Coordinates of C-alpha atoms in Angstrom, one line a residue:
X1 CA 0.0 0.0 0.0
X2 CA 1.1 3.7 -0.8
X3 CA 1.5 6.0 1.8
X4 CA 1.6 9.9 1.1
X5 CA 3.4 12.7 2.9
X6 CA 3.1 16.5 2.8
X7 CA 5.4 18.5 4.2
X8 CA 4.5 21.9 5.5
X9 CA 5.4 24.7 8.1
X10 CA 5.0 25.4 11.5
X11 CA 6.9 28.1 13.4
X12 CA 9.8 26.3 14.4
X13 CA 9.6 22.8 13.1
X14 CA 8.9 21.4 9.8
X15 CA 5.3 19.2 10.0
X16 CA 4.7 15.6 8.0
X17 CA 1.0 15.4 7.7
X18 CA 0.0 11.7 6.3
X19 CA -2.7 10.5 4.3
X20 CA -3.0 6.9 5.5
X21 CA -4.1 5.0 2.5
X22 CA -3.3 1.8 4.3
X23 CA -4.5 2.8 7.8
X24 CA -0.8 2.2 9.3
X25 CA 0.6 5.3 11.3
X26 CA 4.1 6.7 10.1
X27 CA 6.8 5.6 13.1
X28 CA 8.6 8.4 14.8
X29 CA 11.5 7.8 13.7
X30 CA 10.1 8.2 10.2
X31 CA 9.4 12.0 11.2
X32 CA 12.7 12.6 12.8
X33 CA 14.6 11.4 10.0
X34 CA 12.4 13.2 7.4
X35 CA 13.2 16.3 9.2
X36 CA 16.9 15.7 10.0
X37 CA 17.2 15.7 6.3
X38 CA 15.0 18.4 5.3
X39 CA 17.2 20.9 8.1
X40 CA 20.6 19.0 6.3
X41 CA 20.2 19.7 2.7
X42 CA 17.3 22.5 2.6
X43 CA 16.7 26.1 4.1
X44 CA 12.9 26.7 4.9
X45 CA 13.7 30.5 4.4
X46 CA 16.6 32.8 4.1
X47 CA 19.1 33.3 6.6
X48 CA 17.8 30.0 8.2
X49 CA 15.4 32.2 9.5
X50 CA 12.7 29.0 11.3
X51 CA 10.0 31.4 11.3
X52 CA 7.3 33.2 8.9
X53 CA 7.4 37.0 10.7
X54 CA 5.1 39.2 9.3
X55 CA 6.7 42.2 7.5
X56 CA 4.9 44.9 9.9
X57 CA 6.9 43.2 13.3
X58 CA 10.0 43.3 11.0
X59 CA 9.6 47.3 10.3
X60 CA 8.2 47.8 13.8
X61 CA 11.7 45.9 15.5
X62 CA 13.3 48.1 12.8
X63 CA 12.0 51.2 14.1
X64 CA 12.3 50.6 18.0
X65 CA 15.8 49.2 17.3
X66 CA 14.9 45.9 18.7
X67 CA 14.4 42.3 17.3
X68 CA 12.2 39.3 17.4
X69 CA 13.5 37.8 20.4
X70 CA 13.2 34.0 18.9
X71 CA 15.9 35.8 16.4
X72 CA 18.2 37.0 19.3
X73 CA 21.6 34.9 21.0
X74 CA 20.5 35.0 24.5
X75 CA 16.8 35.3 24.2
X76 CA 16.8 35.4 28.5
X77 CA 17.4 39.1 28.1
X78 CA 14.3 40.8 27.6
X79 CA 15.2 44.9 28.2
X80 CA 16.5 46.7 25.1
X81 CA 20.4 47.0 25.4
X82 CA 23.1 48.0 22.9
X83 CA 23.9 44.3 22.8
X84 CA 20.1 43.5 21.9
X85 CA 20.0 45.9 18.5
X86 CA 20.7 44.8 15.6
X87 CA 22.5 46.6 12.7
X88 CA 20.9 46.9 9.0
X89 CA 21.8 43.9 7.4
X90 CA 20.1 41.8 10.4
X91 CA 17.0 44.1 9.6
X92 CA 16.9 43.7 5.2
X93 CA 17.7 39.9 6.0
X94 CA 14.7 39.6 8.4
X95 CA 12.4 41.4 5.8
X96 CA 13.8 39.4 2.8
X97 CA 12.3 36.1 4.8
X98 CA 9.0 37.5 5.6
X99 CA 8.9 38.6 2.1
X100 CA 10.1 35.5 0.3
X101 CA 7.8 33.2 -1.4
X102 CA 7.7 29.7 -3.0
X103 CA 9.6 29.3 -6.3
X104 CA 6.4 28.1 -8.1
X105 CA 4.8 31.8 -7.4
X106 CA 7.8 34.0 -7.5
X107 CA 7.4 36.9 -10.3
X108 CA 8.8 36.2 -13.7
X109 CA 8.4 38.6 -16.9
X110 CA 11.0 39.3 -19.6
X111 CA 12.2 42.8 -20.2
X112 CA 13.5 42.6 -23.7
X113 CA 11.5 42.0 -27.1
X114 CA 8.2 42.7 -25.1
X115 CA 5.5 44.9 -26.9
X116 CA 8.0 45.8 -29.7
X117 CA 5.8 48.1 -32.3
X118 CA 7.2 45.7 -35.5
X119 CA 8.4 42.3 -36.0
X120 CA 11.4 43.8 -37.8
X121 CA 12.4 45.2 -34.6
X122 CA 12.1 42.0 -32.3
X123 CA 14.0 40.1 -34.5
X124 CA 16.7 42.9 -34.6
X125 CA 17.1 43.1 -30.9
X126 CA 18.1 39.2 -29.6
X127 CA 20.0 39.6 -26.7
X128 CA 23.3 37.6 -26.5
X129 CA 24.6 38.9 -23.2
X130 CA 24.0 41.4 -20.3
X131 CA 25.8 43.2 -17.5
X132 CA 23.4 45.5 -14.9
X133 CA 24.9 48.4 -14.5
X134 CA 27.3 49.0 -11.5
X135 CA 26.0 52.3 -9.6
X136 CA 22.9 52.9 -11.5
X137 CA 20.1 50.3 -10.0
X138 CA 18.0 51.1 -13.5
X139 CA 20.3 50.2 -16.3
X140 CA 21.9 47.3 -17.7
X141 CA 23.9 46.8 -20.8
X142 CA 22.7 43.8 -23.6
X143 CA 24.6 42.8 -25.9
X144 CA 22.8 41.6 -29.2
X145 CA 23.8 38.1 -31.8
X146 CA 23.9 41.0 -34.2
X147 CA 26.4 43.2 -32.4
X148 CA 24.3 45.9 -31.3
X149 CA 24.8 47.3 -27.7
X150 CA 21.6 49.0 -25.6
X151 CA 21.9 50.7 -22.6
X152 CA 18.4 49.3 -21.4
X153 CA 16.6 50.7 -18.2
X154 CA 14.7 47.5 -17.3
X155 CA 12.7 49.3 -14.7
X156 CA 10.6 51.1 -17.6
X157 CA 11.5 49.2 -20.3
X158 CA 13.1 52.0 -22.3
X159 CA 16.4 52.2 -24.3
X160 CA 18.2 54.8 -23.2
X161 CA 21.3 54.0 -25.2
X162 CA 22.4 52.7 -28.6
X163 CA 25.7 51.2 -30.2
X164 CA 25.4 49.9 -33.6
X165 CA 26.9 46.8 -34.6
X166 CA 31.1 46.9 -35.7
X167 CA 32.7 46.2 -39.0
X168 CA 30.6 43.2 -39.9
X169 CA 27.9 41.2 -38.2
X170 CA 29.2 39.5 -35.1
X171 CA 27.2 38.4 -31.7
X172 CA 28.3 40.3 -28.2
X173 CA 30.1 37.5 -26.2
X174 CA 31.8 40.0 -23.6
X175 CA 30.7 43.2 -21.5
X176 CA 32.2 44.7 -19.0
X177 CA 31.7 48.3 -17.0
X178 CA 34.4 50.0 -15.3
X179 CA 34.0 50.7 -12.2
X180 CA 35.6 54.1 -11.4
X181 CA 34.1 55.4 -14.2
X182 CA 30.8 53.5 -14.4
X183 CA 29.8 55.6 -18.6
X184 CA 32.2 53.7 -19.8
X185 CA 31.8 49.8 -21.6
X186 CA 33.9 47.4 -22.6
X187 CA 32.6 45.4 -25.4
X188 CA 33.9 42.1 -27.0
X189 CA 32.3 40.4 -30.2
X190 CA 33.0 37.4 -31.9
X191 CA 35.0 38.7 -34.6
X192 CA 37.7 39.3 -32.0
X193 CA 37.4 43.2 -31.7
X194 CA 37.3 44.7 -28.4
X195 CA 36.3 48.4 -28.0
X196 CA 35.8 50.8 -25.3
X197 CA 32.4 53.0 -25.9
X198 CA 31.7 56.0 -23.5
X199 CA 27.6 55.3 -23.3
X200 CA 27.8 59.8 -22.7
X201 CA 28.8 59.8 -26.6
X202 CA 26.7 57.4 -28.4
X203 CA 23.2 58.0 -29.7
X204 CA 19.9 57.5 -28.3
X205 CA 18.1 55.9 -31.4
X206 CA 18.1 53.0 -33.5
X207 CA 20.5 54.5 -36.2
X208 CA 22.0 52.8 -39.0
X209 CA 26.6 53.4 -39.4
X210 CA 28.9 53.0 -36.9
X211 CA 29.0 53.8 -33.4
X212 CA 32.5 55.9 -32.2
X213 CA 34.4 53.8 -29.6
X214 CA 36.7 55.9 -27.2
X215 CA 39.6 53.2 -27.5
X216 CA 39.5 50.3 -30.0
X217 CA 42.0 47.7 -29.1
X218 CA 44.2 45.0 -30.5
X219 CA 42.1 42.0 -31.6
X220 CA 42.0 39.1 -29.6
X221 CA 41.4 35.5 -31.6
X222 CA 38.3 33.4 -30.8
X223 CA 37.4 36.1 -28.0
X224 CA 34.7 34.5 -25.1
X225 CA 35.9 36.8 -22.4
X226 CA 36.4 40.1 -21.0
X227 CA 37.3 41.9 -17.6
X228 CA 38.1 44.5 -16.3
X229 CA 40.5 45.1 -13.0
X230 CA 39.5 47.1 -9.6
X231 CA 41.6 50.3 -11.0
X232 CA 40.3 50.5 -14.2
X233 CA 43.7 50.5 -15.6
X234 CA 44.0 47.2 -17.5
X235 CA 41.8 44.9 -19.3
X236 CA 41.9 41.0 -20.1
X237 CA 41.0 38.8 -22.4
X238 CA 40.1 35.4 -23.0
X239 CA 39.1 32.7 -25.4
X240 CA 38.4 29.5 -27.2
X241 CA 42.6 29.3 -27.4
X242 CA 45.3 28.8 -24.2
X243 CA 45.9 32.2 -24.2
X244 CA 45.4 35.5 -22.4
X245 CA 45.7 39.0 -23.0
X246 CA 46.0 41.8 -20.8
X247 CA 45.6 45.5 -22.4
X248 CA 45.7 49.0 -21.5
X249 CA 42.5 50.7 -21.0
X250 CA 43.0 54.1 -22.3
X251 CA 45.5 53.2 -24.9
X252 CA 44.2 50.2 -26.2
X253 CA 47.7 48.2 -26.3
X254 CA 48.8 45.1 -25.6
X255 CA 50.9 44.9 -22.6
X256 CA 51.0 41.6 -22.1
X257 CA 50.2 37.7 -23.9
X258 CA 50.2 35.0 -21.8
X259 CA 50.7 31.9 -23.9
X260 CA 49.7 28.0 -22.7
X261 CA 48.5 29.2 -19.3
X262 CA 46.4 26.0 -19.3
X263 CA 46.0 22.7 -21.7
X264 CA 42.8 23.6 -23.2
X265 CA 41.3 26.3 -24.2
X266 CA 39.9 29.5 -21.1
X267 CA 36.3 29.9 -21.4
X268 CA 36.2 32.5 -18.6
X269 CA 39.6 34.5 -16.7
X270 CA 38.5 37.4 -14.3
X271 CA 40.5 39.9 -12.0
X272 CA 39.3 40.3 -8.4
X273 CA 37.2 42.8 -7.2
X274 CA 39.5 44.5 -4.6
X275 CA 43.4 43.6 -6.0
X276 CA 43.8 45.4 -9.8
X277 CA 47.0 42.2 -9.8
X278 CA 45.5 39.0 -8.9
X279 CA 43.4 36.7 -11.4
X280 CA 41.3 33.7 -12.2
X281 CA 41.3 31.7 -14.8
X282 CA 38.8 28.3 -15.6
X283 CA 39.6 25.6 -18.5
X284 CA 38.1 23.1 -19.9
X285 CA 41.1 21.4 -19.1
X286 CA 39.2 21.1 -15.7
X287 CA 41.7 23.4 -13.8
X288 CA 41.3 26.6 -12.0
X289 CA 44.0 28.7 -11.6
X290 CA 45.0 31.9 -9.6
X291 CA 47.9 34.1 -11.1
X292 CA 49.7 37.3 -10.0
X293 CA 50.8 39.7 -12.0
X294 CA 53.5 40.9 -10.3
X295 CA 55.4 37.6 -10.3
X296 CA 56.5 34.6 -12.7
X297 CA 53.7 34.8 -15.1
X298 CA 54.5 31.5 -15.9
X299 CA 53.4 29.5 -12.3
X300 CA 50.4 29.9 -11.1
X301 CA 49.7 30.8 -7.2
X302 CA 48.1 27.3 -7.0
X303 CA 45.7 24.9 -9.3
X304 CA 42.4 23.7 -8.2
X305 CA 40.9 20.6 -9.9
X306 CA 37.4 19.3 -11.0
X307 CA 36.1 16.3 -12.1
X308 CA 34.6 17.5 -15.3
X309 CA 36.2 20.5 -17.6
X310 CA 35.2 24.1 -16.0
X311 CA 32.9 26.8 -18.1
X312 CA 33.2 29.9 -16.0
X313 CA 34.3 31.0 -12.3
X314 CA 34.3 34.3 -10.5
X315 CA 35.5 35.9 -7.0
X316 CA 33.3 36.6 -4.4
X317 CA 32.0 40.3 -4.1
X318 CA 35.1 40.5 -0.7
X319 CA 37.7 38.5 -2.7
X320 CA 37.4 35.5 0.5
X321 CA 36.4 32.7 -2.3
X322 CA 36.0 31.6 -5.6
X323 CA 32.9 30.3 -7.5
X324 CA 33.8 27.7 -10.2
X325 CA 30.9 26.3 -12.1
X326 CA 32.0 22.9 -14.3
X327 CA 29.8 21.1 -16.8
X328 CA 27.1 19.3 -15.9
X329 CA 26.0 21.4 -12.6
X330 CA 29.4 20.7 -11.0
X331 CA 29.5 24.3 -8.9
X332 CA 31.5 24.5 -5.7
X333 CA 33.1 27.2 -3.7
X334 CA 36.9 27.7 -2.8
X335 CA 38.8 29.8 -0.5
X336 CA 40.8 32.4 -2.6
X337 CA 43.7 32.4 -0.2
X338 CA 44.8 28.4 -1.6
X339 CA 42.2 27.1 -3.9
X340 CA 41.3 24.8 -0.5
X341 CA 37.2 23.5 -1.3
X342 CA 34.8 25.3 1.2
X343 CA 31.3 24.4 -0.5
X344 CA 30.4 21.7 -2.7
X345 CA 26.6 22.6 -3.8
X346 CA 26.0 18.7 -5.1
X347 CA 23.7 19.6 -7.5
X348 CA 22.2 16.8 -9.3
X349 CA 24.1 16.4 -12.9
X350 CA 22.3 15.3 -16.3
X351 CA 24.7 12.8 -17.4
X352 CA 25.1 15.6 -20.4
X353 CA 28.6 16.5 -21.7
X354 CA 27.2 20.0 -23.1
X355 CA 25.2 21.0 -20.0
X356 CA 27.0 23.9 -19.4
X357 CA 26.5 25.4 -16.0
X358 CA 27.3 29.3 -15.2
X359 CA 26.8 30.5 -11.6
X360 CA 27.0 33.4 -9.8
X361 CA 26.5 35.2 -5.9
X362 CA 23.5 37.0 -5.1
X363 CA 22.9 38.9 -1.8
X364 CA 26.8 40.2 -1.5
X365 CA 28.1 36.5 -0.7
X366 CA 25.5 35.1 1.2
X367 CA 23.7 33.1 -1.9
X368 CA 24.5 31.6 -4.9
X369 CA 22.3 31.2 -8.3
X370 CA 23.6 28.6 -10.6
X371 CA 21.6 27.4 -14.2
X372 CA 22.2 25.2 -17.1
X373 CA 21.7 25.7 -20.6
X374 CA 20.1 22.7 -21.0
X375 CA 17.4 22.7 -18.2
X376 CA 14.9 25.6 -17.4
X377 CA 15.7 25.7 -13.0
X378 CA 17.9 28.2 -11.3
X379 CA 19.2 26.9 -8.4
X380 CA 19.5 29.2 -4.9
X381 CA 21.9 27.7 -2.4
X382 CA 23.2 29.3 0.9
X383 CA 26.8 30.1 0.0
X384 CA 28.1 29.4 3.6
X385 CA 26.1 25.9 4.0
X386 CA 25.4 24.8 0.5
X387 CA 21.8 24.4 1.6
X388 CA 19.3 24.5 -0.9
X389 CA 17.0 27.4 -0.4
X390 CA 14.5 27.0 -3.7
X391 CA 14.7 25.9 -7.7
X392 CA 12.9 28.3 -9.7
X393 CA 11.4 27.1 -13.2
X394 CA 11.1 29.5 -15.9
X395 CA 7.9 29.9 -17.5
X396 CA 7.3 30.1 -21.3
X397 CA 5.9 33.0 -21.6
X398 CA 4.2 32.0 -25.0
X399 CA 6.5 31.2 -27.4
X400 CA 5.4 27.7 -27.5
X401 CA 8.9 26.0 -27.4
X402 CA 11.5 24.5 -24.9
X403 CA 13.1 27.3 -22.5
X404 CA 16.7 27.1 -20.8
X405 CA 19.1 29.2 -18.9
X406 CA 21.4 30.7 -21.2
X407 CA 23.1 32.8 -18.5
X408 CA 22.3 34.6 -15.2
X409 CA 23.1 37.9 -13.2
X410 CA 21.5 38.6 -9.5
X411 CA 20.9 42.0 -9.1
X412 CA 23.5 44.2 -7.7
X413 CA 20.7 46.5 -5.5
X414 CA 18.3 44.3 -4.9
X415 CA 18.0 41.0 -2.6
X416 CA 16.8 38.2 -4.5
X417 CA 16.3 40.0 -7.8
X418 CA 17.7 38.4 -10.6
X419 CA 17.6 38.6 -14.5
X420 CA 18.1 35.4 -16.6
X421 CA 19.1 35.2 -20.3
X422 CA 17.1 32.7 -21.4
X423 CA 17.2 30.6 -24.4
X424 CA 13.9 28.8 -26.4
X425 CA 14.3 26.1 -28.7
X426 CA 11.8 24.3 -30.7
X427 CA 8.8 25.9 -33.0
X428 CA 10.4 29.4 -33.0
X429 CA 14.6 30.1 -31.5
X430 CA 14.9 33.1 -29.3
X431 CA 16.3 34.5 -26.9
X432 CA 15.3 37.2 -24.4
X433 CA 16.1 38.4 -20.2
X434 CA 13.4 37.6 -17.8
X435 CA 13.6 39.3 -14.7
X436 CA 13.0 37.1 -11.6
X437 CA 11.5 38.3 -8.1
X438 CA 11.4 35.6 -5.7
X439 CA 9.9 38.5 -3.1
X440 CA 6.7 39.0 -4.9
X441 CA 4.3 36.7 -6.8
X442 CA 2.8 36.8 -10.4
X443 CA -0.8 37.1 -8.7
X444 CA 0.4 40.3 -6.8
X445 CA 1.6 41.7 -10.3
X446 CA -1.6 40.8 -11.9
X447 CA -3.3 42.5 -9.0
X448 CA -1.4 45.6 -9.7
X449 CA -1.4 45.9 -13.3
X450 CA 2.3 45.0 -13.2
X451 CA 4.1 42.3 -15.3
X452 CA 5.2 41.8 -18.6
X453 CA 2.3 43.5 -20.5
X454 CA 3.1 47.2 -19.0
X455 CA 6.6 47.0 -19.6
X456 CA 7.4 48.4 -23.5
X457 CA 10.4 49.2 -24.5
X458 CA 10.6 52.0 -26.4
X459 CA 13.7 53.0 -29.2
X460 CA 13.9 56.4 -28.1
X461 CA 15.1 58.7 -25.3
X462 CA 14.1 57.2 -21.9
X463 CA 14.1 57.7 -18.3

């Protein structure tokens, strides 16, 4: 006989409720090991928070400078003491949980090639890549498979900015902002050109002839790659070769080629975010490597190994670890410091060769989002425990056709925002960014007149 279990909340324990098809109760033990399991691999809500608060006592606790007292060390206290407030973070982490809601319901509506006036312009604007913007919550950059660039403000939906395609048709495969001076792009396309465009100089409209880059540099072969350091000052590049570039920014020269740094090709190499000399590079050779410039450019600082050949990795927003994402929904965490594992994720693989996986931190450092390109779920793990937190499925949005996760950005500003470059196959190919909200629901949207069918973009100046 078949016996099925539910699982649902209660304030501080997970609850099995049965329904006994054979009339035989569930043991104990049953229980305890169900929920030994569920506490071991899964979070019930962010920040392991074991209760549902409502958002009005978070704001209220905010406001008298207090906290939930299930929420505080040494709940015996019960007077209001320096020790007893919390600081911000405790607060936006303590709303983010009474906010956040089931994967299933969480808001999802694309922000590209919605509403378009003309089918001639949806097919013009395919987005191949995107970067949101680094002190302007608004914008984000996307790159086109036709080598346009738009400076897109995905909270109206308009194009503020436009860079026309380069010399001859070639898809977008690298963007990159600078930091200290956050109007300025770098651009790589698949033709190997690299340019530098100041968003301040380029036009507003959809306008046929070249856009003016501010430096054009040396090409790089079979470019996949771009980043730029914490000063601004240099550039790198890598590709579907064993090689890697580094380059002036405001000249455009070559300093430096680095040649056989690894024994297949480097998919991915990125600087850190706080040292302008240190640098990670991922091959599908399966190794991940850390190199500094400012010694034998030859020997790595130390090699880190996984079992299947690497697609991407990236440092944490603080520089304390690494995030290397292998084929196949390999994803674990190092420690920047010796390449030493801290997190394996053990997300379930495919048994696919070409499943390449791309994650990526949201929340500063305290999550990670991780997707395939051939499966439609984002994964959300605690960064710290490798807990699972949710899987989020994308929805077709009408298209009528497979859909999978092309690539993935979590929102810089925002907790538990995200944007997802998603891919359909099938009927009709296409490609567009859905935004994801996993602190508001699609019937909220609906209720507010919110969603995908408000939101369209328009060609000419924006706000």
């Amino acid at each position: 006989m078949k016996t099925e279990s539910r699982i649902t909340s209660y304030p501080s324990v997970w609850r099995i409720d049965i329904d006994m098809t054979d009339n035989l109760p569930v043991k104990q033990t049953s229980v305890e090991i169900t929920k030994s399991l569920l506490s071991k691999y899964y979070e019930y809500l962010p920040y392991n928070r074991l209760h549902k608060e409502s958002v009005v006592n978070v704001l209220h606790f905010r406001e008298t400078g207090t906290c939930n007292m299930a929420y505080c060390q040494n709940p015996a206290r019960t007077k209001p003491s320096s020790s007893h407030k919390r600081n911000q973070y405790f607060y936006t982490r303590s709303l983010c949980a009474a906010k956040f809601v089931s994967s299933g319901q969480a808001l999802q509506y694309p922000i590209t090639n919605v509403g378009l006036a003309t089918e001639e312009i949806d097919e013009r604007f395919r987005p191949r890549q995107f970067e949101y913007h680094p002190s302007d919550p608004s914008l984000m950059a996307v790159g086109t498979l036709d080598g346009e660039v738009v400076i897109h403000n995905h909270e109206t939906g308009n194009i503020i900015k436009y860079i026309s395609p380069y010399q001859q048709t070639s898809g977008i495969l690298g963007l990159c902002w600078l930091k200290k001076q956050p109007s300025k792009l770098l651009v790589g396309s698949d033709n190997d050109a690299l340019r530098l465009y100041d968003i301040n100089n380029v036009t507003s409209k959809l306008e046929y002839g070249y856009s003016i880059a501010a430096v054009t540099f040396d090409d790089f072969e079979q470019l996949t790659s771009v980043h730029v350091n914490s000063t601004d000052d240099r550039c790198l590049t890598s590709g579907y070769s064993k090689k890697v570039a580094i380059y002036d920014v405001c000249t455009g020269q070559r300093l430096q080629l680095f040649m056989d740094m690894h024994r297949e090709p480097i998919n991915v190499a990125k600087f850190s975010n706080h040292s302008p000399n240190l640098l990670a590079t991922s091959s599908f050779d399966r190794d991940v490597k850390m190199w500094d410039l400012r010694q034998d450019p030859m020997r790595p600082c130390y090699t880190a190994a996984s079992s299947r050949g690497n697609v991407m990795v990236c440092f944490s927003p603080d520089d304390l670890y690494l995030l290397v994402s292998a084929v196949d929904n390999e994803v674990k965490q190092l420690l920047a410091v010796d390449g030493r594992l801290h997190t394996d994720f053990g997300i379930v693989s495919t048994g696919s060769a070409y499943n390449y996986t791309r994650s990526y931190y949201m929340n500063g450092r305290d999550y990670i989002i991780s997707g395939s390109c051939e499966e439609p779920a984002i994964r959300v793990c605690c960064a710290q425990t490798g807990r699972r937190l949710t899987d989020i499925s994308l929805e077709d949005t009408g298209v009528g056709s497979s859909i999978f996760v092309q690539s993935l950005r979590s929102d810089p500003f925002r907790h538990f925002h995200m944007a997802v470059l998603a891919a359909y196959s099938g009927r009709k190919t296409k490609n567009e960014i859905i935004k994801v909200n996993l602190l508001s629901t699609n019937s909220r949207a609906e209720e507010h007149n919110v969603g995908p069918n408000t939101r369209r973009p328009s060609y000419g100046k924006g706000g």
